[in-house]
Amino acid sequence: MGRRPARCYRYCKNKPYIKSRYCRGVPDAKIRIYDVGNKKAPVDDFPFVVHLVSNEIEQISSEALEAARIAANKQLIKYCGKEGFHLRIRAHPFHVIRINKMLSCAGADRLQTGMRGAWGKPYGRVARVGIGQVLMSVRCRDANKNAGIVAFRRAKFKFPGRQNIVLSTKWGFTNYSRDEYELLRRMRAPANEEEVARLQKGFLIPDGVGVKYVNAHGPLGY
């Protein structure tokens, strides 16, 4: 018997039901890799970011997430090169879906109980997403902006419902805007007195794919 279509499990109808000591025998999620591309690239290398944002309250299967990851990855490798991007899947399939298996062989009516004891067995995993939730993000160079947009347009076809492609104003996967990042990383000179005062309070140092804010006062001040 094949998989049920994802439309059977699209809506968030029940309470979250996760793998636990009470809910055993749950199959592994289809998606196992959440970061692809040049995931160790320093924060300064990839300033441009695109997000794929959900516009529905729904459940997305782990199979759909894996299919979207493959589609986006293939497109990005083609136009950015293997080391020219960092793609991150931001939705994780923790919710367990169930199936009440029915027999369809001869004489099944003697064995089946219909809707008696209809609580199903674990069948797969889905991610429960809301409106405005980020599903996938990619950081790359400014020159590869269009490749990121096209990759997410391809990934959208793998998901049910509606999604929006959003161009971020932040630098990479950090919480700082480009202007603020360049100032605090000392990539540019302060333009006015306000920026000088801001720089005197603290600055940023690279920390893997993100940055760390260093306060200018106290025993650790530089």
N, CA and C of each residue as an Amber inpcrd file, in Angstrom:
protein
   666
   0.8440000  -1.1990000   0.0000000   0.0000000   0.0000000   0.0000000
   0.8770000   1.2460000   0.0000000   0.6080000   2.2070000  -0.9250000
   1.4250000   3.4170000  -1.0490000   1.0910000   4.4550000   0.0120000
   1.7740000   5.5650000  -0.0760000   1.5290000   6.6580000   0.8690000
   0.1900000   7.3210000   0.5850000  -0.4310000   7.8010000   1.6450000
  -1.6390000   8.6150000   1.4690000  -1.2490000   9.9710000   0.8910000
  -2.1090000  10.6040000   0.0890000  -1.7700000  11.9450000  -0.4100000
  -1.6590000  12.9320000   0.7540000  -0.7870000  13.9340000   0.6030000
  -0.5360000  14.8960000   1.6870000  -1.7790000  15.7220000   2.0140000
  -2.7490000  15.7880000   1.0830000  -3.9710000  16.5810000   1.3450000
  -4.7650000  16.0210000   2.5280000  -4.5390000  14.7320000   2.8350000
  -5.2400000  14.1210000   3.9730000  -4.7430000  14.6780000   5.3080000
  -3.5340000  15.2490000   5.3000000  -2.9140000  15.6950000   6.5570000
  -2.5220000  17.1640000   6.4940000  -3.1890000  17.9360000   5.6410000
  -2.7330000  19.3040000   5.4050000  -3.0870000  20.2540000   6.5450000
  -4.2350000  20.0760000   7.1790000  -4.7180000  21.0680000   8.1550000
  -4.3200000  20.7160000   9.5840000  -4.0510000  21.7440000  10.3880000
  -3.6820000  21.5680000  11.8010000  -4.9610000  21.3420000  12.6080000
  -5.4580000  20.1090000  12.6170000  -6.7550000  19.8550000  13.2570000
  -6.6040000  19.4220000  14.7140000  -5.5840000  18.6090000  15.0030000
  -5.4630000  18.0300000  16.3370000  -4.3670000  18.7150000  17.1400000
  -4.2310000  18.2650000  18.3850000  -3.1690000  18.8150000  19.2350000
  -1.8150000  18.3070000  18.7290000  -0.7260000  19.0490000  19.0380000
   0.6000000  18.5360000  18.6610000   0.8380000  17.1620000  19.2980000
   1.3670000  16.2440000  18.5060000   1.5630000  14.8620000  18.9500000
   2.9750000  14.4860000  18.5500000   3.9010000  14.4810000  19.5150000
   5.3070000  14.2930000  19.1860000   5.8090000  12.9300000  19.6590000
   6.9700000  12.5520000  19.1440000   7.5990000  11.2960000  19.5560000
   7.9810000  11.3840000  21.0360000   7.6170000  10.3640000  21.8110000
   7.9240000  10.3580000  23.2370000   7.9640000   8.9110000  23.7210000
   8.1090000   8.7260000  25.0250000   8.1110000   7.3450000  25.5450000
   6.7200000   6.7290000  25.4550000   5.6820000   7.5730000  25.2830000
   4.3120000   7.0640000  25.1340000   3.9880000   6.8000000  23.6610000
   4.6000000   7.6000000  22.7860000   4.3560000   7.4750000  21.3370000
   5.6100000   6.8860000  20.7070000   5.6290000   5.5600000  20.5950000
   6.8280000   4.8750000  20.1110000   6.6080000   4.3440000  18.6990000
   7.6840000   3.8620000  18.1040000   7.5680000   3.2730000  16.7660000
   7.2750000   4.3040000  15.6940000   7.8050000   5.5240000  15.8850000
   7.5640000   6.5940000  14.9110000   8.6140000   6.4970000  13.8000000
   8.1970000   6.4910000  12.5190000   9.1920000   6.4290000  11.4400000
  10.0440000   7.6980000  11.4080000  11.2880000   7.5750000  10.9440000
  12.1790000   8.7350000  10.8490000  11.6580000   9.7180000   9.8130000
  11.9480000  11.0040000  10.0270000  11.5760000  12.0260000   9.0490000
  12.3830000  11.8170000   7.7720000  11.7720000  12.1190000   6.6420000
  12.4480000  11.9410000   5.3500000  13.6250000  12.9110000   5.2200000
  13.4510000  14.1060000   5.7760000  14.5300000  15.1030000   5.6910000
  15.4880000  14.9050000   6.8680000  16.7720000  14.7460000   6.5580000
  17.7830000  14.5230000   7.6010000  18.8290000  15.6400000   7.6110000
  18.9370000  16.3950000   6.5050000  19.9490000  17.4590000   6.3840000
  19.2130000  18.7980000   6.3390000  19.5690000  19.7000000   7.2410000
  18.8850000  20.9980000   7.3100000  19.7630000  22.1550000   6.8320000
  21.0770000  21.9360000   6.7450000  21.9990000  22.9600000   6.2360000
  22.7770000  22.3760000   5.0690000  22.7430000  23.0630000   3.9120000
  23.4970000  22.5940000   2.7410000  24.2840000  23.7540000   2.1430000
  25.2430000  23.4100000   1.2750000  26.0910000  24.4350000   0.6720000
  27.2980000  24.7010000   1.5660000  27.7920000  25.9180000   1.4870000
  28.9830000  26.3180000   2.2460000  28.5580000  26.7970000   3.6370000
  28.1880000  25.8290000   4.4960000  27.6010000  26.1840000   5.7920000
  28.6160000  26.7190000   6.7930000  29.9070000  26.5600000   6.4980000
  30.9450000  27.0810000   7.4010000  31.5010000  28.4200000   6.9130000
  30.8880000  29.0010000   5.8760000  31.3760000  30.2760000   5.3450000
  31.2800000  31.3690000   6.4070000  32.3240000  32.1790000   6.5740000
  32.2720000  33.2570000   7.5690000  31.1250000  34.2260000   7.2760000
  30.7040000  34.9160000   8.3000000  29.5290000  35.7910000   8.2070000
  29.7300000  36.9070000   7.1720000  30.9760000  37.3590000   6.9620000
  31.2310000  38.4640000   6.0310000  31.0950000  38.0500000   4.5670000
  31.1740000  36.7300000   4.2860000  31.2050000  36.2600000   2.8890000
  29.8680000  36.4020000   2.1660000  28.7540000  36.1430000   2.8740000
  27.4350000  36.1060000   2.2260000  26.5000000  37.1520000   2.8530000
  26.4800000  38.3660000   2.2950000  25.6340000  39.4100000   2.8900000
  24.1540000  39.3300000   2.5090000  23.8570000  38.7790000   1.3190000
  22.4730000  38.8070000   0.8080000  21.6740000  37.6080000   1.3210000
  20.4150000  37.8530000   1.7090000  19.5630000  36.7780000   2.2490000
  18.1660000  36.8150000   1.6360000  17.6490000  35.6250000   1.2900000
  16.2540000  35.4720000   0.8430000  15.5700000  34.4800000   1.7740000
  14.3030000  34.7540000   2.1180000  13.5160000  33.8440000   2.9460000
  12.3050000  33.3530000   2.1520000  11.9290000  32.1000000   2.3670000
  10.6500000  31.5810000   1.8680000   9.7120000  31.5220000   3.0620000
   8.6370000  32.3380000   3.0230000   7.7660000  32.5410000   4.1950000
   6.3860000  31.9500000   3.9320000   5.8830000  31.1790000   4.8950000
   4.5630000  30.5620000   4.7560000   3.4660000  31.6090000   4.8830000
   2.4130000  31.4350000   4.0880000   1.2600000  32.3470000   4.1540000
   0.0010000  31.5790000   4.5560000   0.1930000  30.4040000   5.1920000
  -0.9380000  29.5530000   5.5930000  -0.6630000  28.9550000   6.9680000
  -1.7590000  28.5780000   7.6510000  -1.6310000  27.7320000   8.8400000
  -1.8800000  26.3120000   8.3550000  -0.8490000  25.4950000   8.3300000
  -0.9850000  24.1620000   7.7370000   0.1070000  23.2290000   8.2600000
   0.0690000  21.9970000   7.7740000   1.1000000  21.0110000   8.0930000
   1.8420000  20.6640000   6.8090000   3.1750000  20.6780000   6.8800000
   4.0060000  20.3550000   5.7180000   4.7770000  19.0770000   6.0190000
   4.6400000  18.0880000   5.1620000   5.2540000  16.7810000   5.4310000
   6.7750000  16.8530000   5.2830000   7.4460000  15.9070000   5.9540000
   8.9110000  15.8550000   5.8700000   9.3470000  15.5230000   4.4420000
   8.4860000  14.7900000   3.7050000   8.7830000  14.4660000   2.3030000
   8.8030000  15.7320000   1.4500000   7.8430000  16.6370000   1.7110000
   7.7750000  17.9030000   0.9550000   8.9830000  18.7850000   1.2750000
   9.3740000  18.8100000   2.5540000  10.5480000  19.6070000   2.9480000
  11.8110000  19.0950000   2.2550000  11.9450000  17.7710000   2.1820000
  13.1160000  17.1760000   1.5280000  13.1020000  17.4700000   0.0320000
  11.9210000  17.3700000  -0.6040000  11.8000000  17.6500000  -2.0410000
  12.1490000  19.1130000  -2.3340000  11.6970000  20.0250000  -1.4630000
  11.9850000  21.4540000  -1.6450000  13.4790000  21.7280000  -1.4660000
  14.0810000  21.0530000  -0.4900000  15.5270000  21.2270000  -0.2470000
  16.3340000  20.8000000  -1.4710000  15.9630000  19.6480000  -2.0500000
  16.6740000  19.1280000  -3.2300000  16.5080000  20.0810000  -4.4190000
  15.2850000  20.5650000  -4.6300000  15.0030000  21.4550000  -5.7750000
  15.7940000  22.7600000  -5.6480000  15.7720000  23.3520000  -4.4420000
  16.4820000  24.6180000  -4.2310000  17.9940000  24.4180000  -4.3260000
  18.4880000  23.3300000  -3.7490000  19.9270000  23.0430000  -3.7400000
  20.4580000  22.8710000  -5.1590000  19.6930000  22.1560000  -5.9880000
  20.1030000  21.9050000  -7.3800000  20.2240000  23.2210000  -8.1510000
  19.2530000  24.0950000  -7.9440000  19.2460000  25.3860000  -8.6340000
  20.4070000  26.2750000  -8.1730000  20.6630000  26.2720000  -6.8640000
  21.7250000  27.1280000  -6.3090000  23.1110000  26.6480000  -6.7340000
  23.3040000  25.3210000  -6.7710000  24.6030000  24.7850000  -7.2160000
  24.8580000  25.1660000  -8.6760000  23.7960000  25.1530000  -9.4820000
  23.9160000  25.4580000 -10.9080000  24.3830000  26.8950000 -11.1380000
  23.8260000  27.8570000 -10.3580000  24.1040000  29.2730000 -10.6260000
  25.1030000  29.9180000  -9.6600000  25.2800000  29.3600000  -8.4660000
  26.2030000  29.9610000  -7.4830000  27.4710000  29.1450000  -7.3040000
  27.4540000  27.8810000  -7.7200000  28.5750000  26.9830000  -7.4410000
  28.3830000  26.3230000  -6.0780000  29.1020000  25.2210000  -5.8440000
  28.9280000  24.4290000  -4.6200000  29.2300000  25.2250000  -3.3560000
  30.1920000  26.1410000  -3.4440000  30.6270000  26.8880000  -2.2520000
  30.1050000  28.3240000  -2.2540000  29.1260000  28.6160000  -3.0960000
  28.6890000  30.0130000  -3.2500000  27.4250000  30.3820000  -2.5110000
  26.9480000  29.5140000  -1.6200000  25.6970000  29.7980000  -0.9020000
  25.6270000  28.9650000   0.3740000  24.6920000  29.2980000   1.2430000
  24.3910000  28.5060000   2.4410000  22.8720000  28.4700000   2.5870000
  22.2930000  27.2840000   2.3710000  20.8350000  27.0990000   2.4520000
  20.4850000  26.4470000   3.7790000  19.4790000  26.9850000   4.4560000
  19.0550000  26.4400000   5.7510000  17.5470000  26.1920000   5.7510000
  17.1440000  24.9840000   6.1330000  15.7150000  24.6490000   6.2870000
  15.3190000  25.0340000   7.7090000  14.2960000  25.8840000   7.8430000
  13.9610000  26.4460000   9.1500000  12.7530000  25.7820000   9.8150000
  12.0100000  24.9620000   9.0480000  10.8510000  24.2470000   9.6180000
  11.2720000  22.8160000   9.9170000  10.9340000  22.3170000  11.1170000
  11.3240000  20.9530000  11.5150000  10.0840000  20.0880000  11.7440000
  10.0570000  18.8820000  11.1690000   8.8660000  18.0280000  11.3060000
   8.8820000  17.2210000  12.6120000   8.2460000  17.7500000  13.6480000
   8.1770000  17.0610000  14.9440000   6.8250000  16.3920000  15.1790000
   5.7780000  16.8710000  14.5050000   4.4180000  16.3750000  14.7370000
   4.2370000  15.0130000  14.0640000   3.7190000  14.0400000  14.8090000
   3.5180000  12.6780000  14.2810000   2.0830000  12.5440000  13.7650000
   1.9440000  12.0630000  12.5320000   0.5960000  11.8140000  11.9860000
   0.3040000  10.3150000  12.0710000  -0.9890000   9.9780000  12.1390000
  -1.4070000   8.5880000  12.3640000  -2.2730000   8.0860000  11.2060000
  -2.3580000   6.7560000  11.1090000  -3.2220000   6.1450000  10.0930000
  -3.9570000   4.9720000  10.7300000  -5.2660000   4.9080000  10.5100000
  -6.0870000   3.7810000  10.9660000  -6.1930000   2.8160000   9.8010000
  -5.2700000   1.8640000   9.7440000  -5.1690000   0.9670000   8.5810000
  -6.4050000   0.0750000   8.4640000  -6.9040000   0.0080000   7.2370000
  -8.0400000  -0.8640000   6.9400000  -7.5690000  -1.9960000   6.0200000
  -8.0480000  -3.2020000   6.2460000  -7.7050000  -4.3210000   5.3680000
  -8.6220000  -4.3110000   4.1500000  -8.0430000  -4.6520000   3.0000000
  -8.8830000  -4.6530000   1.7880000  -8.8690000  -6.0210000   1.0970000
  -8.4240000  -7.0610000   1.8180000  -8.3790000  -8.3960000   1.2140000
  -9.7150000  -9.1240000   1.4250000  -9.8450000 -10.3090000   0.8240000
 -11.0800000 -11.0800000   0.9570000 -11.2540000 -11.5120000   2.4200000
 -12.4590000 -11.4120000   2.8990000 -12.7620000 -11.8090000   4.2780000
 -12.3150000 -10.7830000   5.3070000 -12.0050000  -9.5780000   4.8370000
 -11.5170000  -8.5500000   5.7560000 -12.6090000  -8.0760000   6.7130000
 -13.8750000  -8.2040000   6.2790000 -14.9780000  -7.7120000   7.1100000
 -15.0720000  -8.4850000   8.4310000 -14.5720000  -9.7220000   8.4580000
 -14.5970000 -10.4960000   9.7130000 -13.5550000  -9.9640000  10.6970000
 -12.4150000  -9.4310000  10.1330000 -11.2990000  -9.0060000  10.9820000
 -11.4110000  -7.5350000  11.3900000 -12.0220000  -6.7170000  10.5140000
 -12.0440000  -5.2770000  10.7720000 -13.0670000  -4.8960000  11.8300000
 -12.7320000  -3.7830000  12.5150000 -13.6380000  -3.3040000  13.5680000
 -14.2560000  -1.9620000  13.2050000 -14.0210000  -1.4820000  11.9790000
 -14.6030000  -0.2090000  11.5500000 -14.0390000   0.9410000  12.3660000
 -14.9540000   1.7430000  12.9500000 -14.5140000   2.9140000  13.7120000
 -14.3210000   2.5930000  15.1980000 -14.4150000   1.3280000  15.5620000
 -14.1360000   0.9670000  16.9590000 -12.6200000   0.9580000  17.1660000
 -12.1530000   1.6610000  18.1780000 -10.7040000   1.7600000  18.4390000
  -9.9720000   2.3760000  17.2620000 -10.4480000   3.5550000  16.8310000
  -9.9550000   4.1370000  15.5740000  -8.6550000   4.9330000  15.7180000
  -8.0910000   4.9670000  16.9160000  -6.8200000   5.6880000  17.1120000
  -5.7450000   4.9830000  16.2850000  -5.1450000   5.7060000  15.3140000
  -4.2470000   5.0770000  14.3490000  -2.8410000   4.8450000  14.8630000
  -2.0420000   4.1970000  14.0240000  -0.6320000   3.9400000  14.3360000
   0.2260000   5.0600000  13.7120000   1.3960000   5.3870000  14.3210000
   2.2650000   6.4220000  13.7370000   2.5970000   6.1010000  12.2790000
   2.5370000   7.1340000  11.4380000   2.6120000   6.9190000   9.9980000
   3.6830000   7.7860000   9.3300000   3.9440000   8.9540000   9.9160000
   4.9220000   9.8660000   9.3210000   5.0600000  11.1120000  10.1720000
   5.8160000  12.0670000   9.6610000   6.0390000  13.3050000  10.4200000
   5.7620000  14.5300000   9.5610000   5.2440000  15.5620000  10.2140000
   4.9750000  16.8320000   9.5230000   5.4470000  17.9970000  10.3890000
   5.6850000  19.1300000   9.7330000   6.0010000  20.3760000  10.4460000
   4.7390000  21.2220000  10.4700000   4.3530000  21.7060000  11.6620000
   3.1830000  22.5890000  11.7720000   3.6640000  24.0220000  11.6120000
   3.1730000  24.7180000  10.5910000   3.6530000  26.0820000  10.3130000
   2.5030000  27.0830000  10.3820000   2.8590000  28.3140000  10.6730000
   1.8710000  29.3930000  10.7770000   2.1160000  30.4660000   9.7260000
   1.2510000  31.4740000   9.7010000   1.4030000  32.5900000   8.7630000
   2.6010000  33.4320000   9.2010000   3.4670000  33.7440000   8.2410000
   4.6460000  34.5570000   8.5490000   5.8370000  33.7580000   9.0420000
   5.6980000  32.4320000   9.1340000   6.8240000  31.6020000   9.5970000
   7.7870000  31.3340000   8.4450000   9.0830000  31.4680000   8.7130000
  10.1060000  31.2350000   7.6870000  10.3180000  29.7270000   7.5170000
  10.1900000  29.2490000   6.2810000  10.3750000  27.8210000   5.9850000
  11.8160000  27.5200000   5.5850000  12.3860000  28.3900000   4.7270000
  13.7550000  28.1920000   4.2440000  14.4240000  29.5500000   4.1080000
  15.7450000  29.5680000   4.3190000  16.5240000  30.7850000   4.1180000
  17.7920000  30.4360000   3.3720000  18.2400000  31.3510000   2.5220000
  19.5310000  31.1590000   1.8500000  20.3190000  32.4650000   1.9200000
  21.6150000  32.3470000   2.2290000  22.5060000  33.5140000   2.1740000
  23.5240000  33.2880000   1.0640000  23.8210000  34.3560000   0.3240000
  24.7540000  34.2470000  -0.7980000  25.3410000  35.6310000  -1.0740000
  26.1060000  35.7430000  -2.1430000  26.6760000  37.0400000  -2.5170000
  25.6230000  37.8750000  -3.2460000  25.8410000  39.1780000  -3.2690000
  24.8810000  40.0800000  -3.9260000  24.7370000  39.7620000  -5.4160000
  25.8160000  39.2970000  -6.0290000  25.7890000  38.9960000  -7.4660000
  24.8370000  37.8410000  -7.7830000  24.5890000  36.9660000  -6.7840000
  23.7400000  35.7850000  -7.0030000  22.3100000  35.9670000  -6.4830000
  21.8840000  37.2000000  -6.3770000  20.5520000  37.5170000  -5.8450000
  19.4420000  36.7810000  -6.5960000  19.4980000  36.8350000  -7.9370000
  18.4310000  36.2200000  -8.7400000  18.3940000  34.7040000  -8.5960000
  19.5750000  34.0880000  -8.3940000  19.6380000  32.6230000  -8.2300000
  18.8710000  32.2010000  -6.9870000  19.0020000  32.9600000  -5.8980000
  18.2810000  32.6630000  -4.6530000  16.7750000  32.7650000  -4.8350000
  16.3400000  33.7820000  -5.5790000  14.8970000  33.9870000  -5.8150000
  14.3330000  32.8510000  -6.6660000  15.0520000  32.4870000  -7.7320000
  14.5990000  31.4130000  -8.6400000  14.5670000  30.0700000  -7.9020000
  15.5730000  29.8350000  -7.0460000  15.6330000  28.5740000  -6.2900000
  14.4010000  28.4230000  -5.3980000  13.9820000  29.4980000  -4.7440000
  12.8140000  29.4220000  -3.8640000  11.5130000  29.3690000  -4.6530000
  11.5250000  29.9210000  -5.8590000  10.3280000  29.8030000  -6.7110000
  10.1220000  28.3350000  -7.0880000  11.2440000  27.6200000  -7.3270000
  11.1710000  26.1810000  -7.6350000  10.7270000  25.3930000  -6.3910000
  11.2550000  25.7940000  -5.2350000  10.9300000  25.0860000  -3.9810000
   9.4540000  25.2480000  -3.6250000   8.8660000  26.3890000  -3.9920000
   7.4450000  26.6530000  -3.6860000   6.5230000  25.5980000  -4.2820000
   6.9140000  25.0420000  -5.4480000   6.0580000  24.0450000  -6.1210000
   5.9410000  22.7510000  -5.3180000   6.8360000  22.5500000  -4.3640000
   6.8290000  21.3100000  -3.5780000   5.9280000  21.4110000  -2.3500000
   5.4650000  22.6220000  -2.0340000   4.6520000  22.8300000  -0.8310000
   3.1900000  23.0670000  -1.1960000   2.2520000  22.6290000  -0.3320000
   0.8460000  23.0250000  -0.5130000   0.6610000  24.4780000  -0.0640000
  -0.4600000  25.0690000  -0.4350000  -0.7760000  26.4240000   0.0440000
   0.0680000  27.4970000  -0.6190000   0.0830000  28.6660000   0.0280000
   0.7680000  29.8290000  -0.5380000   1.9990000  30.1740000   0.2880000
   3.0430000  30.5750000  -0.4130000   4.2590000  31.0580000   0.2450000
   4.7050000  32.3520000  -0.4180000   5.4200000  33.1800000   0.3240000
   5.9830000  34.4190000  -0.2130000   7.5040000  34.3380000  -0.1930000
   8.1280000  34.9070000  -1.2250000   9.5890000  35.0260000  -1.2500000
   9.9280000  36.4360000  -0.7830000  10.6870000  36.5330000   0.3080000
  10.9690000  37.8220000   0.9410000  12.4620000  38.0960000   0.8990000
  12.8410000  39.2800000   0.4110000  14.2500000  39.6960000   0.4040000
  14.5340000  40.3890000   1.7280000  15.5240000  39.9040000   2.4500000
  15.8180000  40.4230000   3.7790000  16.6350000  41.7110000   3.6990000
  16.4530000  42.5820000   4.6840000  17.2620000  43.8090000   4.7860000
  18.4410000  43.6020000   5.7290000  18.5330000  42.4030000   6.3360000
  19.6020000  42.1020000   7.3000000  20.8630000  41.6130000   6.5760000
  21.9750000  41.6480000   7.2920000  23.2330000  41.1080000   6.7470000
  23.2980000  39.6200000   7.1040000  23.2750000  38.7580000   6.0960000
  23.3650000  37.3180000   6.3250000  22.2910000  36.8240000   7.2780000
  22.6500000  35.8680000   8.1430000  21.7090000  35.3190000   9.1220000
  21.7760000  36.0700000  10.4560000  22.2960000  37.3060000  10.4410000
  22.3890000  38.0910000  11.6840000  21.1050000  38.9000000  11.8910000
  21.0210000  39.5790000  13.0410000  19.8590000  40.4300000  13.3410000
  20.1390000  41.9050000  13.0700000  21.2450000  42.1930000  12.4120000
  21.6340000  43.5890000  12.1710000  21.3890000  43.9680000  10.7200000
  20.8570000  45.1870000  10.5130000  20.6530000  45.6760000   9.1440000
  22.0220000  45.8760000   8.4980000  22.0430000  45.9600000   7.1810000
  23.3150000  46.0810000   6.4520000  24.0930000  47.3220000   6.8960000
  23.3810000  48.4310000   7.0030000  24.0140000  49.6970000   7.3670000
  24.6440000  49.6000000   8.7590000  23.8670000  49.0490000   9.6880000
  24.3170000  48.9120000  11.0750000  25.4730000  47.9150000  11.1620000
  25.3910000  46.8400000  10.3940000  26.4360000  45.8150000  10.4060000
  27.7710000  46.3950000   9.9300000  27.7180000  47.1210000   8.8210000
  28.9460000  47.6930000   8.2630000  29.5900000  48.6880000   9.2200000
  28.7470000  49.4270000   9.9430000  29.2700000  50.3790000  10.9260000
  29.9190000  49.6440000  12.1030000  29.1840000  48.6830000  12.6860000
  29.6700000  48.0060000  13.8890000  30.8010000  47.0140000  13.6050000
  30.9240000  46.5730000  12.3500000  32.0550000  45.7120000  11.9720000
  33.2470000  46.5350000  11.5030000  33.0720000  47.8790000  11.5290000
  34.1080000  48.8430000  11.1420000  34.5220000  48.6760000   9.6820000
  33.5090000  48.3690000   8.8490000  33.7640000  48.2790000   7.4160000
  33.6780000  49.6680000   6.7680000  33.0450000  50.6000000   7.4560000
  32.9460000  51.9760000   6.9490000  33.1150000  52.9450000   8.1160000
  33.4810000  54.1690000   7.7740000  33.6640000  55.2010000   8.8010000
  32.3030000  55.7440000   9.2310000  32.1600000  56.1310000  10.5130000
  30.8840000  56.7210000  10.9500000  30.5940000  58.0240000  10.2210000
  29.3230000  58.2010000   9.8200000  28.9430000  59.3620000   8.9960000
  28.5870000  60.5750000   9.8270000  28.1610000  60.3840000  11.0880000
  27.7660000  61.5220000  11.9260000  28.0930000  61.2300000  13.3930000
  27.7800000  62.1940000  14.2470000  28.1040000  62.0690000  15.6760000
  27.3240000  60.9330000  16.3420000  26.1130000  60.7370000  15.8810000
  25.2730000  59.6570000  16.4350000  25.9210000  58.2910000  16.2050000
  26.4840000  58.1020000  15.0050000  27.1500000  56.8380000  14.6790000
  28.4640000  56.6740000  15.4500000  29.1390000  57.7890000  15.6890000
  30.3710000  57.7470000  16.4920000  30.0560000  57.2710000  17.9020000
  28.9640000  57.8260000  18.4840000  28.5370000  57.4440000  19.8430000
  28.1290000  55.9760000  19.8870000  27.4590000  55.5180000  18.8230000
  27.0190000  54.1160000  18.7460000  28.2250000  53.1780000  18.7280000
  29.2710000  53.5730000  17.9850000  30.4720000  52.7640000  17.8530000
  31.2820000  52.7270000  19.1470000  31.1890000  53.8050000  19.9240000
  31.9170000  53.8540000  21.1980000  31.2970000  52.9300000  22.2510000
  30.0230000  52.6140000  22.0840000  29.3400000  51.7390000  23.0500000
  29.7100000  50.2690000  22.8540000  30.0390000  49.8770000  21.6300000
  30.3770000  48.4810000  21.3660000  30.4930000  48.2180000  19.8760000
  30.9270000  46.9960000  19.5360000  31.0970000  46.6230000  18.1280000
  30.8620000  45.1230000  17.9650000  30.9270000  44.6560000  16.7090000
  30.6530000  43.2510000  16.3960000  31.9360000  42.5050000  16.0570000
  31.9950000  41.2380000  16.4740000  33.0820000  40.3540000  16.0390000
  32.4560000  39.0950000  15.4240000  33.1010000  38.5030000  14.4020000
  32.5260000  37.3140000  13.7560000  32.4300000  36.1440000  14.7270000
  31.3670000  35.3600000  14.5840000  31.1610000  34.1840000  15.4380000
  30.5010000  33.0970000  14.5870000  31.3090000  32.4340000  13.7440000
  30.7580000  31.4160000  12.8430000  29.8950000  32.0590000  11.7690000
  28.6390000  31.5810000  11.6440000  27.7370000  32.1610000  10.6340000
  27.0290000  33.4010000  11.1740000  27.2560000  33.7240000  12.4450000
  26.6450000  34.9040000  13.0580000  27.7130000  35.8520000  13.5810000
  27.2750000  36.7990000  14.4050000  28.2020000  37.7520000  15.0190000
  27.9220000  37.8690000  16.5060000  28.9370000  38.3590000  17.2260000
  28.8110000  38.5710000  18.6610000  29.0080000  40.0560000  18.9410000
  28.1360000  40.6120000  19.7730000  28.2580000  42.0320000  20.1240000
  29.1750000  42.1570000  21.3420000  30.2100000  42.9860000  21.2160000
  31.1640000  43.1990000  22.3100000  30.9320000  44.5810000  22.8930000
  30.6000000  44.6370000  24.1750000  30.3930000  45.9060000  24.8610000
  31.7260000  46.6070000  25.0610000  31.7570000  47.9230000  24.9240000
  33.0190000  48.6710000  25.0280000  33.4270000  48.9480000  26.4720000
  32.5490000  48.6760000  27.4250000  32.9070000  48.9430000  28.8450000
  32.9470000  47.6550000  29.6220000  33.5000000  47.7140000  30.8300000
  33.5920000  46.5210000  31.6540000  34.9480000  45.8590000  31.5210000
  35.1850000  44.7850000  32.2810000  36.5060000  44.1420000  32.2810000
  36.9070000  43.5350000  30.9420000  35.9050000  43.1900000  30.0840000
  36.2270000  42.5840000  28.7850000  36.2870000  43.6180000  27.6620000
  36.1320000  44.9000000  28.0010000  36.1700000  45.9420000  26.9650000
  37.5410000  46.0150000  26.3090000  37.5880000  46.3480000  25.0170000
  38.8690000  46.4140000  24.2980000  39.2460000  47.8800000  24.0660000
